[in-house]
Amino acid sequence: MGEDSQIIGKELESAIIKLIPSFGWELLGENISVDCRRSSHRSFKKSSQDESIKAKQKRTHGIDLLCRYYNPITDTNEAIIIECKRRQFESFTKGNVDTWIEELINTIECSRDSSVVNPYLKGSSIVGGMLIYCDSDGKYDPIKSQTVIKQLKIPAKKTPFPIYLATPFMLDRSKNTLLKIKEIGGDPLSVVYPSVAGSQWSKNPTLIPSILFSDFIITSRIENIQVGGTTVEQEIKSIFSFDKISSSLLPYVKDMVRQLQLESYVHQRGIIDIYQYCQNDNESRFILSQKNDNSNNNILSNMNINILTNSIKFSVFD
């Protein structure tokens, strides 16, 4: 059974290794063993969860995947530790996920000054971690998982760092977004990073974690258009929205377009492409009703609204 569990886990790691180049990330290493040098890491709080009890006995930490990417916001190369968990969905409980996150945090703390890890980093610094969970039995329930996630408590640290949690829902969302970007001509990937004032732009082929998990992603592509019988290249920007769907969403996006001065990066016909992510048919119908509502004509005057769904599922066997 233990051997089968290892095989199942390796399948997820292999799938993530194939996915991360799409984000513009580089794989630095995998399956790295790090000595635990902090006694506090060996005294987990008592828990009825088997995984927490087993974690008490650990004297080393294991890094499943170590990745690096360039962050155009900080102008630095950053490294992130990825922990992959592929379990039956019944194991996705608050107790287990709390334990997985604490283990990841402990791994990060011991890895930051590890002589074993340092040669892998290539001058980058470990800034955080990502826990990737994928069910092994096909019983993942996004509603139940959200209930668990809302109950999680990240341990307070003197020097905090971000921890990202990617569930099948997030993996599906990322995969379909990347496919759509490629479909509309955004290959290679070009992500727009606006300045605080919105007047300066930085374009980079990297989806940093905070943008990957954000409510909005702005991308850029070059499109050939006809001007007076001559073909010229024009830069086109698209907004991918994952924000909560409500009647205030489109006015908010309209204001964002204005604040970020996106009007100067529109089609020749004056249209900005908006790709709104919808989780179900009801959300899709609501967005389409807003799109067809004549009272919204002023808001939608320069916005082309498209529906984005999880039509293609992430699979460890892709």
Short mmCIF file of C-alpha atoms in Angstrom, two decimals:
data_model
loop_
_atom_site.label_atom_id
_atom_site.label_comp_id
_atom_site.label_asym_id
_atom_site.label_seq_id
_atom_site.Cartn_x
_atom_site.Cartn_y
_atom_site.Cartn_z
CA MET A 1 0.00 0.00 0.00
CA GLY A 2 2.86 2.36 0.86
CA GLU A 3 4.48 1.72 -2.50
CA ASP A 4 1.19 2.42 -4.30
CA SER A 5 0.89 5.70 -2.35
CA GLN A 6 4.38 6.75 -3.46
CA ILE A 7 3.54 5.99 -7.10
CA ILE A 8 0.32 8.03 -6.85
CA GLY A 9 2.26 10.93 -5.35
CA LYS A 10 4.96 10.80 -8.03
CA GLU A 11 2.28 10.99 -10.73
CA LEU A 12 1.17 14.37 -9.35
CA GLU A 13 4.76 15.61 -9.09
CA SER A 14 5.40 14.63 -12.71
CA ALA A 15 2.25 16.46 -13.85
CA ILE A 16 3.26 19.62 -11.99
CA ILE A 17 6.77 19.46 -13.48
CA LYS A 18 5.13 19.53 -16.92
CA LEU A 19 2.87 22.44 -15.91
CA ILE A 20 5.32 24.87 -14.28
CA PRO A 21 7.13 25.92 -17.50
CA SER A 22 3.76 27.32 -18.64
CA PHE A 23 4.03 29.79 -15.75
CA GLY A 24 7.51 30.81 -16.83
CA TRP A 25 9.08 29.00 -13.88
CA GLU A 26 12.28 26.95 -13.81
CA LEU A 27 12.59 23.65 -11.95
CA LEU A 28 15.71 23.83 -9.75
CA GLY A 29 15.46 20.47 -8.04
CA GLU A 30 13.18 17.68 -6.84
CA ASN A 31 13.06 15.24 -3.94
CA ILE A 32 15.65 17.10 -1.86
CA SER A 33 16.20 15.96 1.75
CA VAL A 34 16.91 18.73 4.26
CA ASP A 35 18.12 18.13 7.82
CA CYS A 36 15.81 19.54 10.49
CA ARG A 37 17.79 21.75 12.84
CA ARG A 38 14.97 23.22 14.88
CA SER A 39 13.66 21.32 17.88
CA SER A 40 10.32 23.12 17.64
CA HIS A 41 9.67 21.31 14.34
CA ARG A 42 9.65 17.96 16.15
CA SER A 43 6.92 18.77 18.66
CA PHE A 44 3.68 19.15 16.77
CA LYS A 45 0.57 19.81 18.83
CA LYS A 46 -1.34 16.67 19.65
CA SER A 47 -3.86 15.77 17.00
CA SER A 48 -6.15 12.87 16.25
CA GLN A 49 -4.89 12.94 12.69
CA ASP A 50 -2.50 10.10 11.87
CA GLU A 51 -0.37 12.30 9.62
CA SER A 52 0.31 14.75 12.46
CA ILE A 53 1.42 11.93 14.76
CA LYS A 54 3.79 10.56 12.14
CA ALA A 55 5.16 14.05 11.50
CA LYS A 56 6.43 14.21 15.10
CA GLN A 57 9.01 11.56 14.33
CA LYS A 58 10.62 13.46 11.46
CA ARG A 59 14.26 14.46 11.63
CA THR A 60 14.46 15.63 8.02
CA HIS A 61 12.26 17.63 5.66
CA GLY A 62 11.56 16.65 2.08
CA ILE A 63 11.31 19.16 -0.76
CA ASP A 64 9.12 17.71 -3.50
CA LEU A 65 9.86 20.49 -6.01
CA LEU A 66 12.04 23.60 -5.84
CA CYS A 67 11.27 26.24 -8.48
CA ARG A 68 12.55 29.65 -9.47
CA TYR A 69 11.00 32.58 -11.34
CA TYR A 70 11.79 36.23 -12.01
CA ASN A 71 9.58 38.71 -10.15
CA PRO A 72 9.33 41.96 -12.16
CA ILE A 73 7.71 43.75 -9.21
CA THR A 74 10.71 43.25 -6.91
CA ASP A 75 13.22 42.85 -9.77
CA THR A 76 14.62 39.73 -8.13
CA ASN A 77 14.84 36.00 -8.78
CA GLU A 78 12.67 34.19 -6.25
CA ALA A 79 12.45 30.51 -5.31
CA ILE A 80 9.40 28.66 -4.06
CA ILE A 81 9.07 25.23 -2.45
CA ILE A 82 6.21 23.09 -3.75
CA GLU A 83 4.71 20.29 -1.67
CA CYS A 84 2.50 17.83 -3.58
CA LYS A 85 -0.24 15.86 -1.82
CA ARG A 86 -2.37 13.35 -3.70
CA ARG A 87 -4.80 11.65 -1.33
CA GLN A 88 -8.36 10.41 -1.24
CA PHE A 89 -10.70 13.36 -0.80
CA GLU A 90 -11.82 12.17 2.62
CA SER A 91 -8.30 13.04 3.85
CA PHE A 92 -8.81 16.71 2.91
CA THR A 93 -9.73 17.69 6.45
CA LYS A 94 -8.83 20.75 8.50
CA GLY A 95 -6.53 18.66 10.71
CA ASN A 96 -4.60 17.16 7.81
CA VAL A 97 -4.35 20.36 5.76
CA ASP A 98 -3.19 22.30 8.84
CA THR A 99 -0.49 19.64 9.30
CA TRP A 100 0.55 19.73 5.62
CA ILE A 101 0.87 23.52 5.76
CA GLU A 102 2.86 23.43 9.01
CA GLU A 103 5.19 20.82 7.53
CA LEU A 104 5.69 23.04 4.47
CA ILE A 105 6.43 26.07 6.65
CA ASN A 106 8.95 24.04 8.65
CA THR A 107 10.59 22.85 5.43
CA ILE A 108 10.94 26.43 4.24
CA GLU A 109 12.47 27.57 7.52
CA CYS A 110 15.11 24.83 7.49
CA SER A 111 15.79 25.22 3.76
CA ARG A 112 16.51 28.94 3.79
CA ASP A 113 19.91 28.50 5.43
CA SER A 114 20.60 24.91 4.36
CA SER A 115 23.98 24.10 2.83
CA VAL A 116 22.23 21.29 0.94
CA VAL A 117 19.62 23.55 -0.69
CA ASN A 118 21.82 26.59 -1.36
CA PRO A 119 23.62 25.13 -4.44
CA TYR A 120 20.24 24.56 -6.12
CA LEU A 121 19.11 28.19 -5.76
CA LYS A 122 21.34 29.80 -8.43
CA GLY A 123 21.37 33.12 -6.59
CA SER A 124 17.65 33.21 -5.84
CA SER A 125 16.06 33.38 -2.39
CA ILE A 126 13.30 31.17 -1.01
CA VAL A 127 10.32 33.48 -0.48
CA GLY A 128 7.44 31.08 0.23
CA GLY A 129 5.76 27.81 -0.52
CA MET A 130 2.89 26.20 -2.38
CA LEU A 131 0.85 23.22 -1.25
CA ILE A 132 -0.72 21.43 -4.21
CA TYR A 133 -3.51 18.99 -3.39
CA CYS A 134 -5.12 16.64 -5.90
CA ASP A 135 -7.60 13.90 -5.05
CA SER A 136 -6.70 10.33 -5.99
CA ASP A 137 -10.24 8.92 -6.02
CA GLY A 138 -12.12 11.37 -8.27
CA LYS A 139 -14.32 12.53 -5.38
CA TYR A 140 -13.08 16.11 -5.07
CA ASP A 141 -15.88 18.48 -4.04
CA PRO A 142 -15.03 22.19 -4.50
CA ILE A 143 -17.76 23.32 -2.09
CA LYS A 144 -16.61 21.01 0.70
CA SER A 145 -12.97 21.94 0.08
CA GLN A 146 -13.81 25.64 0.40
CA THR A 147 -15.47 24.91 3.75
CA VAL A 148 -12.22 23.31 4.93
CA ILE A 149 -10.05 26.10 3.54
CA LYS A 150 -12.06 28.79 5.35
CA GLN A 151 -11.31 27.02 8.66
CA LEU A 152 -7.54 26.88 8.18
CA LYS A 153 -5.25 28.88 10.42
CA ILE A 154 -1.72 29.69 9.25
CA PRO A 155 0.75 29.66 12.17
CA ALA A 156 2.01 33.12 13.09
CA LYS A 157 5.69 33.64 12.33
CA LYS A 158 8.11 36.39 13.30
CA THR A 159 9.13 36.69 9.65
CA PRO A 160 6.00 35.83 7.64
CA PHE A 161 6.04 34.49 4.10
CA PRO A 162 3.25 33.54 1.68
CA ILE A 163 1.82 30.02 1.46
CA TYR A 164 -0.37 29.24 -1.54
CA LEU A 165 -2.86 26.36 -1.61
CA ALA A 166 -3.71 24.94 -5.04
CA THR A 167 -6.66 22.53 -5.18
CA PRO A 168 -8.02 20.78 -8.31
CA PHE A 169 -10.26 23.81 -8.79
CA MET A 170 -7.22 26.11 -9.00
CA LEU A 171 -5.31 23.66 -11.22
CA ASP A 172 -8.29 23.52 -13.61
CA ARG A 173 -8.56 27.31 -13.63
CA SER A 174 -4.86 27.78 -14.36
CA LYS A 175 -4.86 25.21 -17.15
CA ASN A 176 -7.89 26.69 -18.93
CA THR A 177 -6.56 30.23 -18.58
CA LEU A 178 -3.22 29.30 -20.12
CA LEU A 179 -4.97 27.44 -22.96
CA LYS A 180 -7.16 30.47 -23.69
CA ILE A 181 -4.14 32.82 -23.67
CA LYS A 182 -2.42 30.55 -26.17
CA GLU A 183 -5.59 30.24 -28.27
CA ILE A 184 -5.96 34.01 -28.73
CA GLY A 185 -2.34 34.38 -29.77
CA GLY A 186 -0.60 34.98 -26.46
CA ASP A 187 2.20 32.50 -27.12
CA PRO A 188 4.79 33.12 -25.83
CA LEU A 189 3.18 34.26 -22.58
CA SER A 190 3.37 38.00 -21.90
CA VAL A 191 1.97 39.10 -18.53
CA VAL A 192 1.46 42.80 -17.86
CA TYR A 193 2.57 44.22 -14.52
CA PRO A 194 1.20 47.78 -14.13
CA SER A 195 2.97 50.31 -11.96
CA VAL A 196 1.22 51.83 -8.96
CA ALA A 197 0.27 54.91 -10.99
CA GLY A 198 -0.65 52.82 -14.02
CA SER A 199 1.53 54.80 -16.44
CA GLN A 200 4.50 52.45 -16.59
CA TRP A 201 4.20 48.89 -17.83
CA SER A 202 6.40 45.87 -17.37
CA LYS A 203 5.80 42.83 -19.56
CA ASN A 204 7.26 39.51 -18.56
CA PRO A 205 6.74 35.84 -19.59
CA THR A 206 6.17 34.88 -15.96
CA LEU A 207 3.08 34.37 -13.83
CA ILE A 208 4.37 35.01 -10.32
CA PRO A 209 2.36 33.19 -7.61
CA SER A 210 0.57 36.31 -6.32
CA ILE A 211 -0.68 37.07 -9.85
CA LEU A 212 -1.50 33.43 -10.60
CA PHE A 213 -3.79 33.36 -7.53
CA SER A 214 -5.16 36.89 -8.00
CA ASP A 215 -8.62 38.00 -9.19
CA PHE A 216 -7.26 39.60 -12.36
CA ILE A 217 -4.52 38.75 -14.87
CA ILE A 218 -3.62 41.17 -17.68
CA THR A 219 -1.86 39.79 -20.74
CA SER A 220 -0.45 41.30 -23.90
CA ARG A 221 -0.20 40.05 -27.45
CA ILE A 222 0.71 41.41 -30.87
CA GLU A 223 -1.97 41.37 -33.56
CA ASN A 224 -1.68 42.29 -37.25
CA ILE A 225 -4.31 44.81 -38.36
CA GLN A 226 -5.05 46.62 -41.60
CA VAL A 227 -4.59 50.38 -41.63
CA GLY A 228 -5.15 52.09 -44.99
CA GLY A 229 -4.32 48.94 -46.91
CA THR A 230 -1.13 48.38 -44.90
CA THR A 231 -0.60 45.61 -42.36
CA VAL A 232 0.74 46.93 -39.07
CA GLU A 233 1.41 45.34 -35.70
CA GLN A 234 -0.67 46.48 -32.76
CA GLU A 235 -0.33 45.55 -29.12
CA ILE A 236 -3.55 44.16 -27.65
CA LYS A 237 -4.15 43.71 -23.93
CA SER A 238 -6.69 41.31 -22.42
CA ILE A 239 -8.07 41.11 -18.89
CA PHE A 240 -8.77 37.71 -17.37
CA SER A 241 -11.19 38.17 -14.48
CA PHE A 242 -11.76 35.63 -11.69
CA ASP A 243 -13.52 38.05 -9.40
CA LYS A 244 -16.78 37.20 -7.68
CA ILE A 245 -19.67 37.64 -10.08
CA SER A 246 -22.22 40.30 -9.13
CA SER A 247 -23.97 43.32 -10.62
CA SER A 248 -21.03 45.52 -9.55
CA LEU A 249 -18.41 43.44 -11.40
CA LEU A 250 -18.60 45.07 -14.84
CA PRO A 251 -18.56 48.67 -13.47
CA TYR A 252 -15.54 47.68 -11.38
CA VAL A 253 -13.71 46.29 -14.41
CA LYS A 254 -14.64 49.43 -16.36
CA ASP A 255 -13.11 51.58 -13.62
CA MET A 256 -10.00 49.38 -13.56
CA VAL A 257 -9.58 49.89 -17.31
CA ARG A 258 -9.69 53.64 -16.72
CA GLN A 259 -7.40 53.62 -13.67
CA LEU A 260 -4.76 51.52 -15.46
CA GLN A 261 -5.11 53.60 -18.62
CA LEU A 262 -5.89 50.55 -20.75
CA GLU A 263 -7.86 52.65 -23.24
CA SER A 264 -4.60 53.31 -25.09
CA TYR A 265 -4.10 49.57 -25.64
CA VAL A 266 -7.30 48.61 -27.41
CA HIS A 267 -8.22 47.17 -30.79
CA GLN A 268 -8.43 49.56 -33.69
CA ARG A 269 -12.20 49.34 -33.29
CA GLY A 270 -11.80 50.46 -29.66
CA ILE A 271 -12.55 47.20 -27.87
CA ILE A 272 -10.84 45.65 -24.83
CA ASP A 273 -11.11 41.88 -24.46
CA ILE A 274 -12.45 40.73 -21.08
CA TYR A 275 -12.46 37.02 -20.26
CA GLN A 276 -14.73 36.42 -17.27
CA TYR A 277 -14.29 33.13 -15.47
CA CYS A 278 -17.59 31.40 -14.65
CA GLN A 279 -17.88 28.33 -12.44
CA ASN A 280 -21.31 27.19 -13.62
CA ASP A 281 -24.12 27.81 -16.11
CA ASN A 282 -25.92 30.21 -13.77
CA GLU A 283 -22.89 32.50 -13.64
CA SER A 284 -22.47 32.32 -17.40
CA ARG A 285 -26.13 33.22 -17.94
CA PHE A 286 -25.85 36.15 -15.52
CA ILE A 287 -22.81 37.60 -17.32
CA LEU A 288 -24.53 37.19 -20.69
CA SER A 289 -27.66 38.90 -19.32
CA GLN A 290 -25.51 41.81 -18.14
CA LYS A 291 -23.84 41.90 -21.53
CA ASN A 292 -27.21 42.04 -23.34
CA ASP A 293 -28.79 44.54 -20.94
CA ASN A 294 -29.15 47.83 -22.84
CA SER A 295 -28.80 49.79 -19.61
CA ASN A 296 -25.18 48.61 -19.48
CA ASN A 297 -24.31 50.01 -22.92
CA ASN A 298 -22.29 52.86 -21.44
CA ILE A 299 -20.27 50.48 -19.25
CA LEU A 300 -19.68 47.99 -22.06
CA SER A 301 -19.00 50.57 -24.75
CA ASN A 302 -15.39 49.44 -25.23
CA MET A 303 -15.46 46.00 -23.60
CA ASN A 304 -15.85 42.67 -25.39
CA ILE A 305 -17.02 40.19 -22.72
CA ASN A 306 -16.14 36.51 -23.18
CA ILE A 307 -16.95 33.53 -20.95
CA LEU A 308 -14.11 31.39 -19.59
CA THR A 309 -14.89 28.04 -17.92
CA ASN A 310 -13.08 24.93 -16.69
CA SER A 311 -14.03 23.07 -19.86
CA ILE A 312 -10.79 21.05 -19.74
CA LYS A 313 -9.84 19.37 -16.48
CA PHE A 314 -6.34 19.11 -15.07
CA SER A 315 -5.16 15.51 -15.05
CA VAL A 316 -2.02 13.88 -13.68
CA PHE A 317 -2.05 11.75 -16.83
CA ASP A 318 -1.90 14.64 -19.36
#
